[in-house]
Short mmCIF file of C-alpha atoms in Angstrom, two decimals:
data_model
loop_
_atom_site.label_atom_id
_atom_site.label_comp_id
_atom_site.label_asym_id
_atom_site.label_seq_id
_atom_site.Cartn_x
_atom_site.Cartn_y
_atom_site.Cartn_z
CA MET A 618 16.87 19.08 -37.60
CA LYS A 619 20.53 19.04 -36.62
CA SER A 620 23.11 20.25 -39.06
CA GLY A 621 25.46 17.66 -40.47
CA PHE A 622 25.60 14.95 -43.03
CA SER A 623 22.40 14.33 -45.00
CA HIS A 624 21.32 10.91 -46.21
CA MET A 625 18.49 10.34 -48.70
CA LEU A 626 16.58 7.11 -49.23
CA ASP A 627 14.12 6.61 -52.09
CA LEU A 628 11.54 3.97 -51.12
CA TYR A 629 9.18 2.20 -53.51
CA LEU A 630 6.27 0.09 -52.36
CA THR A 631 3.35 -1.35 -54.27
CA ASN A 632 -0.01 -2.90 -53.41
CA SER A 633 -0.86 -0.66 -50.50
CA THR A 634 -2.69 2.59 -49.95
CA ILE A 635 -0.70 3.94 -47.03
CA LEU A 636 3.01 3.79 -46.39
CA LYS A 637 4.48 4.64 -43.02
CA THR A 638 8.25 4.57 -42.80
CA ASN A 639 10.40 5.03 -39.75
CA ILE A 640 14.17 5.13 -39.98
CA LEU A 641 16.46 4.98 -36.97
CA PHE A 642 20.13 5.77 -37.40
CA GLY A 643 21.46 4.36 -34.16
CA SER A 644 21.23 7.11 -31.56
CA SER A 645 20.85 9.87 -34.14
CA ASP A 646 17.78 11.58 -35.54
CA VAL A 647 14.73 9.76 -36.79
CA ALA A 648 13.26 10.29 -40.24
CA TYR A 649 9.54 9.69 -40.65
CA SER A 650 7.30 9.72 -43.70
CA LYS A 651 3.64 8.96 -44.34
CA SER A 652 2.62 8.87 -47.99
CA SER A 653 -0.60 8.12 -49.84
CA PHE A 654 -0.42 5.99 -52.93
CA ASP A 655 -1.48 7.13 -56.37
CA GLU A 656 -4.14 5.50 -58.51
CA LYS A 657 -1.66 2.85 -59.66
CA GLN A 658 -0.89 2.09 -56.01
CA ILE A 659 2.75 2.89 -56.52
CA THR A 660 4.50 5.63 -54.60
CA ARG A 661 7.93 7.04 -54.08
CA SER A 662 8.80 8.37 -50.64
CA ASN A 663 11.89 10.42 -49.97
CA LEU A 664 13.21 10.41 -46.42
CA GLU A 665 16.06 12.64 -45.39
CA THR A 666 17.85 12.56 -42.06
CA SER A 667 20.71 14.75 -40.93
CA MET A 668 23.47 12.79 -39.29
CA ALA A 669 25.86 13.86 -36.59
CA SER A 670 28.73 12.57 -38.69
CA SER A 671 29.43 11.36 -42.20
CA ASN A 672 30.04 7.81 -41.03
CA LEU A 673 26.65 6.24 -41.73
CA GLN A 674 26.39 2.75 -40.31
CA HIS A 675 23.91 0.23 -38.98
CA LEU A 676 20.71 1.57 -40.47
CA HIS A 677 17.58 0.01 -39.03
CA LEU A 678 14.62 0.37 -41.36
CA SER A 679 11.10 -0.39 -40.16
CA VAL A 680 8.25 -0.23 -42.69
CA THR A 681 4.58 -0.89 -42.12
CA ALA A 682 2.15 -0.75 -45.02
CA TYR A 683 -1.55 -1.36 -44.69
CA ARG A 684 -5.02 -0.86 -46.08
CA LYS A 685 -8.37 -2.48 -45.39
CA ASP A 686 -7.39 -5.76 -47.02
CA THR A 687 -3.63 -5.50 -46.83
CA PHE A 688 -1.03 -5.68 -44.11
CA ALA A 689 2.70 -5.78 -44.49
CA ASP A 690 5.40 -5.63 -41.86
CA LEU A 691 9.09 -5.29 -42.57
CA ASN A 692 12.00 -4.88 -40.22
CA LEU A 693 15.29 -4.70 -42.05
CA THR A 694 18.77 -4.07 -40.71
CA ARG A 695 21.33 -2.78 -43.16
CA THR A 696 24.80 -1.29 -43.10
CA GLU A 697 25.11 1.74 -45.36
CA THR A 698 28.29 3.44 -46.49
CA SER A 699 27.02 5.39 -49.47
CA THR A 700 25.33 8.76 -49.24
CA LYS A 701 22.42 7.74 -51.42
CA GLU A 702 20.81 4.45 -52.25
CA ILE A 703 17.54 3.37 -53.83
CA ILE A 704 15.87 0.47 -52.09
CA THR A 705 13.16 -1.45 -53.88
CA ILE A 706 11.21 -2.89 -50.97
CA GLU A 707 8.75 -4.86 -53.06
CA SER A 708 11.18 -7.74 -53.59
CA LYS A 709 12.47 -7.68 -50.03
CA MET A 710 9.26 -7.68 -48.04
CA LYS A 711 8.38 -10.56 -45.78
CA ASN A 712 4.95 -11.57 -44.51
CA VAL A 713 3.23 -9.41 -47.10
CA HIS A 714 -0.51 -9.88 -47.60
CA ARG A 715 -1.92 -8.31 -50.75
CA GLY A 716 -5.37 -7.83 -52.20
CA ARG A 717 -7.33 -10.92 -53.16
CA ASN A 718 -7.25 -9.98 -56.83
CA GLU A 719 -3.47 -9.65 -56.86
CA MET A 720 -2.22 -13.07 -55.82
CA PRO A 721 -3.49 -16.66 -55.89
CA HIS A 722 -5.76 -17.41 -52.95
CA ASN A 723 -3.52 -20.02 -51.35
CA LYS A 724 -0.52 -17.67 -51.31
CA ASN A 725 -2.49 -14.66 -50.21
CA GLU A 726 -3.80 -15.49 -46.77
CA ARG A 727 -1.93 -15.78 -43.52
CA GLN A 728 -0.65 -19.31 -43.08
CA ARG A 729 -0.82 -21.18 -39.79
CA GLU A 730 2.84 -22.16 -39.92
CA CYS A 731 6.01 -20.99 -41.58
CA ASP A 732 9.73 -21.68 -41.59
CA ASN A 733 11.54 -19.07 -39.52
CA CYS A 734 9.42 -16.22 -40.93
CA PHE A 735 8.93 -14.29 -37.67
CA LYS A 736 12.36 -13.53 -36.34
CA HIS A 737 12.51 -11.61 -33.09
CA ASP A 738 16.07 -10.38 -33.40
CA PHE A 739 15.82 -6.83 -32.07
CA GLU A 740 18.62 -5.56 -29.88
CA TYR A 741 17.98 -4.56 -26.28
CA TYR A 742 18.16 -0.86 -25.51
CA ILE A 743 17.59 -1.47 -21.78
CA GLN A 744 18.18 -5.00 -20.52
CA ASN A 745 18.37 -5.24 -16.70
CA ASP A 746 19.45 -8.85 -16.70
CA HIS A 747 20.05 -8.70 -12.93
CA ILE A 748 16.37 -8.58 -11.94
CA CYS A 749 16.04 -12.29 -11.24
CA ASN A 750 19.33 -12.69 -9.40
CA THR A 751 19.02 -14.28 -5.97
CA SER A 752 21.44 -13.84 -3.08
CA ALA A 753 21.20 -17.34 -1.64
CA MET A 754 20.79 -20.84 -3.01
CA HIS A 755 17.58 -21.43 -1.07
CA GLU A 756 15.85 -18.33 -2.43
CA GLN A 757 13.33 -18.86 -5.18
CA ILE A 758 11.26 -16.71 -7.50
CA ASP A 759 7.68 -17.93 -7.47
CA LEU A 760 6.27 -15.43 -9.97
CA LEU A 761 7.64 -13.04 -12.59
CA ILE A 762 5.18 -10.33 -13.68
CA LEU A 763 5.61 -8.86 -17.18
CA VAL A 764 3.81 -5.51 -17.47
CA THR A 765 3.26 -3.93 -20.89
CA THR A 766 3.35 -0.15 -20.74
CA VAL A 767 4.01 2.94 -22.88
CA HIS A 768 6.64 5.63 -22.45
CA LYS A 769 4.32 8.44 -21.36
CA ASN A 770 2.89 6.39 -18.47
CA GLY A 771 5.69 7.03 -16.00
CA PHE A 772 3.18 8.17 -13.35
CA VAL A 773 1.21 4.95 -13.90
CA ARG A 774 4.31 2.80 -13.40
CA GLU A 775 5.05 4.74 -10.22
CA ALA A 776 1.51 4.02 -8.99
CA LEU A 777 2.00 0.30 -9.62
CA ARG A 778 5.36 0.26 -7.81
CA THR A 779 3.81 1.85 -4.72
CA THR A 780 0.71 -0.38 -4.69
CA TRP A 781 0.34 -3.94 -5.93
CA LEU A 782 3.91 -4.25 -7.24
CA SER A 783 5.34 -3.18 -3.88
CA CYS A 784 5.28 -6.85 -2.87
CA THR A 785 8.34 -7.37 -5.10
CA LYS A 786 10.34 -5.19 -2.65
CA ASN A 787 12.27 -3.53 -5.46
CA ASN A 788 12.78 -6.92 -7.10
CA THR A 789 14.35 -8.64 -4.11
CA ALA A 790 11.40 -10.82 -3.02
CA ASN A 791 9.92 -14.10 -4.26
CA VAL A 792 7.89 -12.11 -6.82
CA ARG A 793 9.70 -10.00 -9.45
CA HIS A 794 8.43 -7.56 -12.06
CA VAL A 795 9.57 -5.88 -15.24
CA PHE A 796 8.00 -3.20 -17.46
CA LEU A 797 8.12 -3.81 -21.23
CA LEU A 798 8.74 -1.06 -23.78
CA GLY A 799 9.64 -0.62 -27.42
CA LYS A 800 11.42 2.34 -29.01
CA THR A 801 9.98 5.85 -29.16
CA PHE A 802 10.73 8.67 -31.60
CA ASP A 803 10.28 11.23 -28.81
CA ASN A 804 13.72 11.95 -27.37
CA ARG A 805 12.20 13.69 -24.37
CA LEU A 806 10.15 10.61 -23.47
CA GLN A 807 13.11 8.31 -24.01
CA GLU A 808 15.31 10.41 -21.75
CA SER A 809 12.59 10.32 -19.10
CA VAL A 810 12.44 6.52 -19.34
CA MET A 811 16.22 6.33 -19.00
CA ARG A 812 16.14 8.47 -15.84
CA GLU A 813 13.32 6.33 -14.46
CA ASN A 814 15.29 3.19 -15.13
CA ASP A 815 18.36 4.66 -13.44
CA ILE A 816 16.24 4.85 -10.28
CA TYR A 817 14.28 1.59 -10.40
CA HIS A 818 16.18 -0.70 -12.80
CA ASP A 819 12.97 -2.52 -13.74
CA ILE A 820 12.48 -1.71 -17.44
CA VAL A 821 13.25 -3.84 -20.49
CA GLN A 822 13.26 -2.14 -23.88
CA GLU A 823 14.03 -3.30 -27.41
CA MET A 824 14.51 -1.41 -30.67
CA PHE A 825 11.17 -2.19 -32.35
CA ILE A 826 8.77 0.74 -32.72
CA ASP A 827 6.38 0.92 -29.78
CA THR A 828 2.84 0.98 -31.21
CA TYR A 829 -0.39 -0.85 -30.52
CA GLN A 830 0.10 -2.83 -33.72
CA ASN A 831 3.45 -4.04 -32.34
CA LEU A 832 2.15 -5.43 -29.03
CA THR A 833 3.03 -8.91 -30.24
CA TYR A 834 6.66 -7.84 -30.51
CA LYS A 835 6.45 -6.52 -26.95
CA THR A 836 5.03 -9.73 -25.53
CA ILE A 837 7.51 -11.94 -27.37
CA MET A 838 10.28 -9.66 -26.09
CA GLY A 839 9.00 -10.29 -22.58
CA PHE A 840 8.93 -14.03 -23.18
CA LYS A 841 12.45 -13.94 -24.60
CA TRP A 842 13.72 -11.95 -21.64
CA ALA A 843 11.99 -14.25 -19.15
CA SER A 844 13.36 -17.36 -20.88
CA THR A 845 16.94 -16.10 -21.03
CA LYS A 846 17.25 -13.74 -18.05
CA CYS A 847 14.77 -15.15 -15.53
CA SER A 848 14.66 -18.88 -16.18
CA ASN A 849 14.82 -19.52 -12.42
CA ALA A 850 11.28 -18.15 -11.98
CA HIS A 851 8.62 -20.82 -11.57
CA PHE A 852 5.67 -18.97 -13.10
CA VAL A 853 5.12 -15.95 -15.33
CA MET A 854 2.22 -13.53 -15.55
CA LYS A 855 1.69 -11.10 -18.43
CA THR A 856 -0.50 -8.08 -17.71
CA ASP A 857 -1.00 -4.40 -18.59
CA ASP A 858 -0.33 -1.18 -16.70
CA ASP A 859 -4.04 -0.30 -16.27
CA MET A 860 -4.71 -3.30 -14.06
CA TRP A 861 -5.22 -4.14 -10.42
CA VAL A 862 -3.51 -7.46 -9.71
CA ASN A 863 -4.05 -9.26 -6.41
CA VAL A 864 -0.54 -10.70 -6.18
CA PRO A 865 -0.85 -12.41 -2.75
CA SER A 866 -3.95 -14.27 -3.94
CA LEU A 867 -2.19 -15.36 -7.14
CA VAL A 868 0.78 -16.74 -5.22
CA LYS A 869 -1.58 -18.46 -2.79
CA LEU A 870 -3.53 -19.98 -5.69
CA LEU A 871 -0.33 -21.36 -7.21
CA SER A 872 0.77 -22.93 -3.93
CA GLU A 873 -2.52 -24.37 -2.73
CA SER A 874 -4.19 -25.76 -5.84
CA ASP A 875 -3.43 -28.14 -8.69
CA LEU A 876 -3.02 -25.12 -10.97
CA ALA A 877 0.76 -25.27 -10.66
CA ASN A 878 0.85 -28.69 -12.32
CA TYR A 879 -1.63 -27.65 -15.01
CA LEU A 880 0.48 -24.64 -15.99
CA GLN A 881 3.40 -26.87 -16.97
CA THR A 882 1.47 -27.54 -20.18
CA GLY A 883 -1.13 -24.78 -20.26
CA LEU A 884 -2.17 -21.17 -19.69
CA THR A 885 -4.87 -19.64 -17.54
CA GLY A 886 -6.57 -16.29 -17.07
CA ASP A 887 -9.73 -14.74 -18.45
CA CYS A 888 -9.83 -17.28 -21.26
CA MET A 889 -12.49 -17.81 -23.90
CA ALA A 890 -13.30 -20.04 -26.86
CA ASN A 891 -15.13 -19.76 -30.20
CA LYS A 892 -14.57 -16.03 -30.57
CA SER A 893 -14.76 -14.71 -34.13
CA PRO A 894 -12.43 -12.09 -35.60
CA ILE A 895 -13.84 -8.57 -35.76
CA ARG A 896 -14.16 -7.59 -39.44
CA ASN A 897 -15.22 -3.99 -38.80
CA ASN A 898 -12.18 -1.96 -39.79
CA ASN A 899 -13.17 0.82 -37.38
CA SER A 900 -12.56 -1.49 -34.46
CA LYS A 901 -9.39 -1.45 -32.38
CA TRP A 902 -9.33 -5.24 -32.73
CA TYR A 903 -9.99 -5.37 -36.50
CA ALA A 904 -8.59 -8.37 -38.36
CA SER A 905 -8.89 -8.55 -42.14
CA LEU A 906 -9.62 -11.77 -44.00
CA ILE A 907 -6.10 -11.56 -45.37
CA SER A 908 -4.42 -11.25 -41.99
CA TYR A 909 -6.68 -13.92 -40.40
CA PRO A 910 -8.79 -16.01 -42.80
CA ASP A 911 -10.18 -18.48 -40.23
CA VAL A 912 -13.73 -18.02 -38.92
CA SER A 913 -12.73 -18.21 -35.26
CA TYR A 914 -9.74 -17.69 -33.02
CA PRO A 915 -8.17 -20.52 -31.06
CA HIS A 916 -8.97 -20.74 -27.37
CA PHE A 917 -7.16 -17.73 -25.89
CA CYS A 918 -6.67 -15.77 -22.68
CA SER A 919 -7.25 -12.02 -22.57
CA GLY A 920 -4.04 -10.03 -22.69
CA THR A 921 -5.21 -8.06 -19.66
CA GLY A 922 -3.79 -10.84 -17.52
CA TYR A 923 -2.79 -14.47 -18.02
CA MET A 924 -0.42 -16.81 -16.28
CA THR A 925 1.67 -19.86 -17.14
CA SER A 926 4.93 -21.57 -16.22
CA ILE A 927 8.41 -20.45 -17.27
CA LYS A 928 8.56 -23.75 -19.18
CA VAL A 929 5.60 -22.76 -21.37
CA VAL A 930 6.90 -19.21 -21.83
CA SER A 931 10.18 -20.62 -23.13
CA GLU A 932 8.36 -23.02 -25.45
CA ILE A 933 6.21 -20.23 -26.89
CA TYR A 934 9.23 -18.01 -27.47
CA ASN A 935 11.11 -20.85 -29.18
CA VAL A 936 8.22 -21.76 -31.50
CA SER A 937 7.31 -18.16 -32.38
CA PRO A 938 9.70 -17.90 -35.39
CA ASN A 939 7.58 -20.56 -37.07
CA VAL A 940 4.20 -18.95 -36.31
CA PRO A 941 3.43 -16.06 -38.70
CA PHE A 942 2.99 -12.65 -37.10
CA PHE A 943 -0.47 -11.54 -35.98
CA HIS A 944 -0.97 -8.11 -34.46
CA LEU A 945 -3.29 -9.03 -31.56
CA GLU A 946 -0.83 -10.30 -28.99
CA ASP A 947 -3.18 -12.46 -26.94
CA ILE A 948 -4.35 -14.19 -30.11
CA TYR A 949 -0.77 -14.63 -31.28
CA VAL A 950 0.18 -16.30 -28.00
CA ALA A 951 -2.83 -18.59 -28.46
CA LEU A 952 -1.67 -19.44 -32.00
CA CYS A 953 1.71 -20.44 -30.60
CA ALA A 954 0.01 -22.45 -27.85
CA ARG A 955 -2.09 -24.28 -30.45
CA ARG A 956 1.03 -25.09 -32.45
CA LEU A 957 2.59 -26.57 -29.31
CA GLY A 958 -0.53 -28.51 -28.30
CA LEU A 959 -0.89 -26.58 -25.05
CA SER A 960 -4.18 -26.31 -23.20
CA VAL A 961 -5.96 -23.12 -22.10
CA LYS A 962 -8.51 -22.78 -19.32
CA LYS A 963 -10.37 -20.02 -17.55
CA THR A 964 -9.76 -19.32 -13.88
CA VAL A 965 -12.52 -17.48 -12.03
CA GLY A 966 -11.26 -14.19 -10.65
CA PHE A 967 -9.28 -13.01 -13.64
CA TYR A 968 -10.80 -9.87 -15.17
CA ALA A 969 -13.28 -9.65 -12.31
CA GLY A 970 -14.99 -6.56 -13.72
CA HIS A 971 -15.37 -3.11 -12.25
CA ARG A 972 -15.75 -3.26 -8.48
CA LEU A 973 -17.68 -0.49 -6.75
CA ASN A 974 -16.57 -1.59 -3.29
CA VAL A 975 -12.89 -0.78 -2.75
CA CYS A 976 -12.36 -3.72 -0.41
CA ASP A 977 -13.69 -6.18 -2.97
CA HIS A 978 -10.39 -5.80 -4.84
CA LYS A 979 -8.53 -7.43 -1.95
CA LYS A 980 -10.66 -10.55 -1.70
CA ASP A 981 -9.05 -13.89 -2.53
CA ASP A 982 -11.52 -14.55 -5.35
CA VAL A 983 -10.56 -11.33 -7.15
CA LEU A 984 -7.32 -11.83 -9.08
CA THR A 985 -7.32 -9.01 -11.66
CA VAL A 986 -9.47 -5.96 -12.38
CA HIS A 987 -9.19 -3.97 -15.61
CA GLN A 988 -9.10 -0.20 -16.20
CA VAL A 989 -8.08 0.87 -12.72
CA THR A 990 -6.68 4.40 -12.56
CA PRO A 991 -3.64 5.40 -10.45
CA SER A 992 -5.91 7.31 -8.06
CA LYS A 993 -8.14 4.25 -7.67
CA LEU A 994 -5.09 2.07 -7.06
CA ALA A 995 -4.00 4.42 -4.27
CA GLU A 996 -7.48 4.35 -2.74
CA ILE A 997 -7.59 0.55 -2.81
CA TRP A 998 -4.12 0.31 -1.30
CA LYS A 999 -4.71 2.77 1.55
CA THR A 1000 -8.15 1.55 2.56
CA LEU A 1001 -8.21 -0.68 5.63
CA CYS A 1002 -10.50 -3.64 5.04
CA SER A 1003 -11.86 -6.29 7.34
CA PRO A 1004 -10.34 -9.79 7.10
CA LYS A 1005 -11.25 -11.64 3.92
#
């Protein structure tokens, strides 16, 4: 830890078994603590961070507390001038779900609606608001592709740029792309991302902590960026960095079918209905009764790849403050869509499964394929195939 000014925070939190606390002091060091709670479920965590100077300002505090039947998420921005302060988080927490025996049932469970309870007010760290600029009035952007990724996957992003994202021609064509990232504690990884962005200028990053549980933040960031920085795009696709996406076939589908009209009030992809939440807490997609009390999810499209219009993306972003947070991003988007009265339908070809024949990936009826490695992408791209 660097030498310099030391700042101590004493944090109290009740009604949880695990406390994870991350503190970011602007561009300075990060303090991190993970503490188990005692039998009374009350703990005190001390976090100490050395500062480069004694002028402590603009403290961003992110706290996540959870247990099998509890989830709490807090993002709090404060300005500190003292060298020591005790913060009692219990009275400041928002969207806290506690054990069923601790609060009345109707106040305990996640509500379908709220009043400005999910604010997405994180600052951009990397913005790239030029990506959707066009050089002539007649130029148009048919499709914007939002790709969720993680910091360590620089080689994966490079594989995408040289294969199916090459059609964007370094974001000068009628299709544009952007990679979505949150904040990392690893300075080495962050510096690598900054160097990568200096070369390609195709990354958007905000100051929320980049974890799987925060994928909803990442998607809403993408929707915010699309709505405010790329509103001239006609359609938007959200996908992941482990995908094969048949971009020419998607653009063709949008231009030759009635799908374009449908997407003005709906979403499409690998969509499904009547799916129940997974209550096994060992599952990656676990949802507790507290975080999601309903017996089934709304009709939703898999986060591996779905598509809609820029109009719908803007509507979802604008309604999101009034839809309580849920950690599964594709479900959260569906919850927003339900609130807006939007429709959702499956399009054959999304999530087409694992293809053994390389040339199958290039067929018009194959739109997306999941879990495709960089080496497989290169093989698909280099293989010469007979006409479709």
